[in-house]
PDB file of C-alpha atoms in Angstrom:
ATOM      1  CA  MET A 200       9.521 -19.402  -6.296  1.00 84.00           C
ATOM      2  CA  PRO A 201       6.798 -21.387  -8.525  1.00 85.00           C
ATOM      3  CA  GLU A 202       3.367 -20.407  -9.329  1.00 85.00           C
ATOM      4  CA  PRO A 203       0.430 -20.082  -7.312  1.00 84.00           C
ATOM      5  CA  ALA A 204      -1.522 -23.267  -7.222  1.00 85.00           C
ATOM      6  CA  TRP A 205      -4.814 -21.042  -8.138  1.00 83.00           C
ATOM      7  CA  ARG A 206      -3.276 -19.709 -11.281  1.00 83.00           C
ATOM      8  CA  ARG A 207      -4.050 -22.274 -13.466  1.00 83.00           C
ATOM      9  CA  GLU A 208      -6.703 -23.338 -12.191  1.00 84.00           C
ATOM     10  CA  HIS A 209      -9.320 -20.903 -14.787  1.00 81.00           C
ATOM     11  CA  GLU A 210      -8.769 -19.671 -18.014  1.00 81.00           C
ATOM     12  CA  ASP A 211      -6.268 -16.257 -18.185  1.00 84.00           C
ATOM     13  CA  PRO A 212      -8.247 -13.518 -18.094  1.00 86.00           C
ATOM     14  CA  ASP A 213      -7.686 -10.713 -20.576  1.00 89.00           C
ATOM     15  CA  TYR A 214      -4.344 -10.005 -20.406  1.00 90.00           C
ATOM     16  CA  ARG A 215      -5.958  -6.056 -19.922  1.00 94.00           C
ATOM     17  CA  PHE A 216      -6.855  -6.564 -16.283  1.00 93.00           C
ATOM     18  CA  THR A 217      -3.686  -8.137 -15.046  1.00 92.00           C
ATOM     19  CA  LEU A 218      -2.015  -5.665 -16.163  1.00 96.00           C
ATOM     20  CA  ALA A 219      -4.288  -3.208 -14.732  1.00 96.00           C
ATOM     21  CA  ASN A 220      -4.396  -5.218 -10.702  1.00 95.00           C
ATOM     22  CA  GLU A 221      -0.359  -5.236 -11.331  1.00 96.00           C
ATOM     23  CA  ARG A 222      -0.197  -1.326 -12.056  1.00 97.00           C
ATOM     24  CA  THR A 223      -2.300  -1.032  -8.540  1.00 96.00           C
ATOM     25  CA  PHE A 224      -0.341  -2.858  -6.707  1.00 97.00           C
ATOM     26  CA  LEU A 225       2.209  -1.506  -8.006  1.00 98.00           C
ATOM     27  CA  ALA A 226       1.340   1.875  -6.772  1.00 97.00           C
ATOM     28  CA  TRP A 227       0.754   0.160  -3.157  1.00 95.00           C
ATOM     29  CA  ILE A 228       3.982  -0.483  -2.942  1.00 97.00           C
ATOM     30  CA  ARG A 229       5.336   2.844  -4.697  1.00 97.00           C
ATOM     31  CA  THR A 230       2.931   4.259  -1.763  1.00 95.00           C
ATOM     32  CA  ALA A 231       4.485   1.908   1.122  1.00 96.00           C
ATOM     33  CA  LEU A 232       8.252   2.490   0.098  1.00 97.00           C
ATOM     34  CA  ALA A 233       7.001   6.305   0.410  1.00 96.00           C
ATOM     35  CA  LEU A 234       5.973   6.121   3.414  1.00 95.00           C
ATOM     36  CA  LEU A 235       9.420   4.666   4.303  1.00 96.00           C
ATOM     37  CA  ALA A 236      12.061   6.574   2.851  1.00 97.00           C
ATOM     38  CA  GLY A 237       9.666   9.809   4.566  1.00 95.00           C
ATOM     39  CA  ALA A 238       9.901   7.198   8.637  1.00 95.00           C
ATOM     40  CA  VAL A 239      14.060   7.871   7.537  1.00 96.00           C
ATOM     41  CA  ALA A 240      13.763  11.489   6.138  1.00 96.00           C
ATOM     42  CA  ILE A 241      11.966  12.417   9.693  1.00 94.00           C
ATOM     43  CA  ASP A 242      14.380  10.548  10.847  1.00 93.00           C
ATOM     44  CA  GLN A 243      17.634  11.854  10.177  1.00 94.00           C
ATOM     45  CA  LEU A 244      16.986  14.969   8.165  1.00 94.00           C
ATOM     46  CA  THR A 245      14.680  17.425  11.143  1.00 89.00           C
ATOM     47  CA  PRO A 246      16.016  18.170  13.533  1.00 89.00           C
ATOM     48  CA  GLY A 247      14.555  21.092  14.605  1.00 88.00           C
ATOM     49  CA  LEU A 248      10.961  20.182  13.980  1.00 89.00           C
ATOM     50  CA  ALA A 249      10.468  18.101  16.767  1.00 89.00           C
ATOM     51  CA  SER A 250      12.478  16.505  19.977  1.00 92.00           C
ATOM     52  CA  ALA A 251      13.889  13.146  19.554  1.00 93.00           C
ATOM     53  CA  PRO A 252      11.339  11.007  21.046  1.00 94.00           C
ATOM     54  CA  VAL A 253       7.874  12.816  18.702  1.00 92.00           C
ATOM     55  CA  ARG A 254      10.402  11.904  15.905  1.00 94.00           C
ATOM     56  CA  ALA A 255      11.920   8.789  16.072  1.00 95.00           C
ATOM     57  CA  ALA A 256       8.028   8.168  17.242  1.00 94.00           C
ATOM     58  CA  LEU A 257       7.175   9.180  13.223  1.00 93.00           C
ATOM     59  CA  ALA A 258       9.452   7.649  11.860  1.00 95.00           C
ATOM     60  CA  VAL A 259       8.845   4.343  13.077  1.00 96.00           C
ATOM     61  CA  VAL A 260       4.383   4.749  12.640  1.00 94.00           C
ATOM     62  CA  LEU A 261       5.753   5.860   8.711  1.00 94.00           C
ATOM     63  CA  ALA A 262       8.261   2.889   8.508  1.00 96.00           C
ATOM     64  CA  LEU A 263       5.212   0.751  10.016  1.00 96.00           C
ATOM     65  CA  GLY A 264       2.379   2.170   7.303  1.00 94.00           C
ATOM     66  CA  GLY A 265       4.649   1.630   5.303  1.00 95.00           C
ATOM     67  CA  ALA A 266       5.435  -2.107   5.827  1.00 96.00           C
ATOM     68  CA  GLY A 267       1.973  -2.716   6.398  1.00 94.00           C
ATOM     69  CA  LEU A 268       1.151  -1.493   3.370  1.00 94.00           C
ATOM     70  CA  GLY A 269       3.446  -3.487   1.575  1.00 95.00           C
ATOM     71  CA  ALA A 270       1.979  -6.534   2.635  1.00 95.00           C
ATOM     72  CA  THR A 271      -0.822  -5.198   2.387  1.00 94.00           C
ATOM     73  CA  ALA A 272      -0.444  -4.741  -1.676  1.00 95.00           C
ATOM     74  CA  TYR A 273       0.012  -8.254  -2.109  1.00 95.00           C
ATOM     75  CA  ARG A 274      -2.371  -9.355  -0.046  1.00 95.00           C
ATOM     76  CA  ARG A 275      -5.412  -7.564  -2.325  1.00 95.00           C
ATOM     77  CA  TRP A 276      -3.030  -8.381  -5.102  1.00 95.00           C
ATOM     78  CA  VAL A 277      -3.867 -12.007  -4.429  1.00 94.00           C
ATOM     79  CA  ARG A 278      -7.624 -11.793  -3.759  1.00 95.00           C
ATOM     80  CA  VAL A 279      -8.062  -9.302  -6.991  1.00 95.00           C
ATOM     81  CA  GLU A 280      -6.199 -12.100  -9.446  1.00 93.00           C
ATOM     82  CA  ARG A 281      -8.092 -15.064  -7.812  1.00 93.00           C
ATOM     83  CA  ALA A 282     -11.133 -12.924  -8.734  1.00 93.00           C
ATOM     84  CA  ILE A 283     -10.662 -12.216 -12.262  1.00 92.00           C
ATOM     85  CA  ARG A 284      -9.503 -16.012 -13.110  1.00 91.00           C
ATOM     86  CA  GLU A 285     -13.346 -16.837 -11.279  1.00 90.00           C
ATOM     87  CA  GLY A 286     -14.918 -14.150 -13.171  1.00 90.00           C
ATOM     88  CA  GLY A 287     -16.399 -13.003  -9.438  1.00 90.00           C
ATOM     89  CA  ARG A 288     -17.036  -9.617  -7.575  1.00 94.00           C
ATOM     90  CA  LEU A 289     -14.125  -7.865  -7.027  1.00 93.00           C
ATOM     91  CA  PRO A 290     -13.066  -7.920  -3.059  1.00 92.00           C
ATOM     92  CA  TYR A 291     -13.721  -4.964  -0.922  1.00 92.00           C
ATOM     93  CA  THR A 292     -10.816  -3.573   0.787  1.00 89.00           C
ATOM     94  CA  ARG A 293     -10.874  -0.867   3.775  1.00 90.00           C
ATOM     95  CA  ILE A 294      -8.017  -0.284   3.832  1.00 88.00           C
ATOM     96  CA  MET A 295      -8.143   2.432   1.369  1.00 89.00           C
ATOM     97  CA  LEU A 296     -10.256   4.318   3.911  1.00 93.00           C
ATOM     98  CA  VAL A 297      -7.682   3.113   6.294  1.00 90.00           C
ATOM     99  CA  LEU A 298      -4.978   5.142   4.516  1.00 88.00           C
ATOM    100  CA  THR A 299      -7.115   7.835   3.904  1.00 92.00           C
ATOM    101  CA  VAL A 300      -6.782   9.006   7.165  1.00 94.00           C
ATOM    102  CA  CYS A 301      -4.013   7.949   7.840  1.00 90.00           C
ATOM    103  CA  VAL A 302      -2.329  10.262   5.553  1.00 90.00           C
ATOM    104  CA  VAL A 303      -5.497  12.968   6.616  1.00 95.00           C
ATOM    105  CA  VAL A 304      -3.566  13.036  10.618  1.00 94.00           C
ATOM    106  CA  ALA A 305      -0.042  12.712   9.446  1.00 91.00           C
ATOM    107  CA  ALA A 306      -0.570  15.683   7.584  1.00 93.00           C
ATOM    108  CA  ALA A 307      -2.335  17.607  10.207  1.00 95.00           C
ATOM    109  CA  VAL A 308       0.759  16.280  12.954  1.00 93.00           C
ATOM    110  CA  PHE A 309       3.097  18.421  10.251  1.00 92.00           C
ATOM    111  CA  THR A 310       2.082  21.071  10.020  1.00 94.00           C
ATOM    112  CA  VAL A 311       1.281  21.273  13.409  1.00 94.00           C
ATOM    113  CA  LEU A 312       5.176  19.994  14.053  1.00 92.00           C
ATOM    114  CA  ILE A 313       5.432  22.154  11.410  1.00 91.00           C
ATOM    115  CA  ILE A 314       4.127  26.067  12.640  1.00 93.00           C
ATOM    116  CA  GLY A 315       6.000  25.186  15.633  1.00 89.00           C
ATOM    117  CA  SER A 316       9.368  24.605  14.527  1.00 86.00           C
ATOM    118  CA  VAL A 317       9.214  28.295  13.116  1.00 82.00           C
ATOM    119  CA  ARG A 318       7.936  29.461  16.441  1.00 72.00           C
TER     120      ARG A 318
END
């Protein structure tokens, strides 16, 4: 895969900023992989947690969240890398708020399901 043209348009930034951006990208990818692992675990390892359709729906939501987060991670990495190279402002992203809300909702749903499965 060739290097994108935008990477050759400006001077190379301090490598520490580029590496920090890359570490953030990798953290987002790890989170996406965790969502995918959670989807597989719910589908395959928790038959007593809820009915099969509910588990399938939760697994699909988690898998789609992982796919979306992975794609968003790359897009964000590119936007931040360009801003660093151009000396501009770092781009704002709403994905932090969306991800936080999703985690809170997922925690609430799983708490209810776990309590319900114990009874």
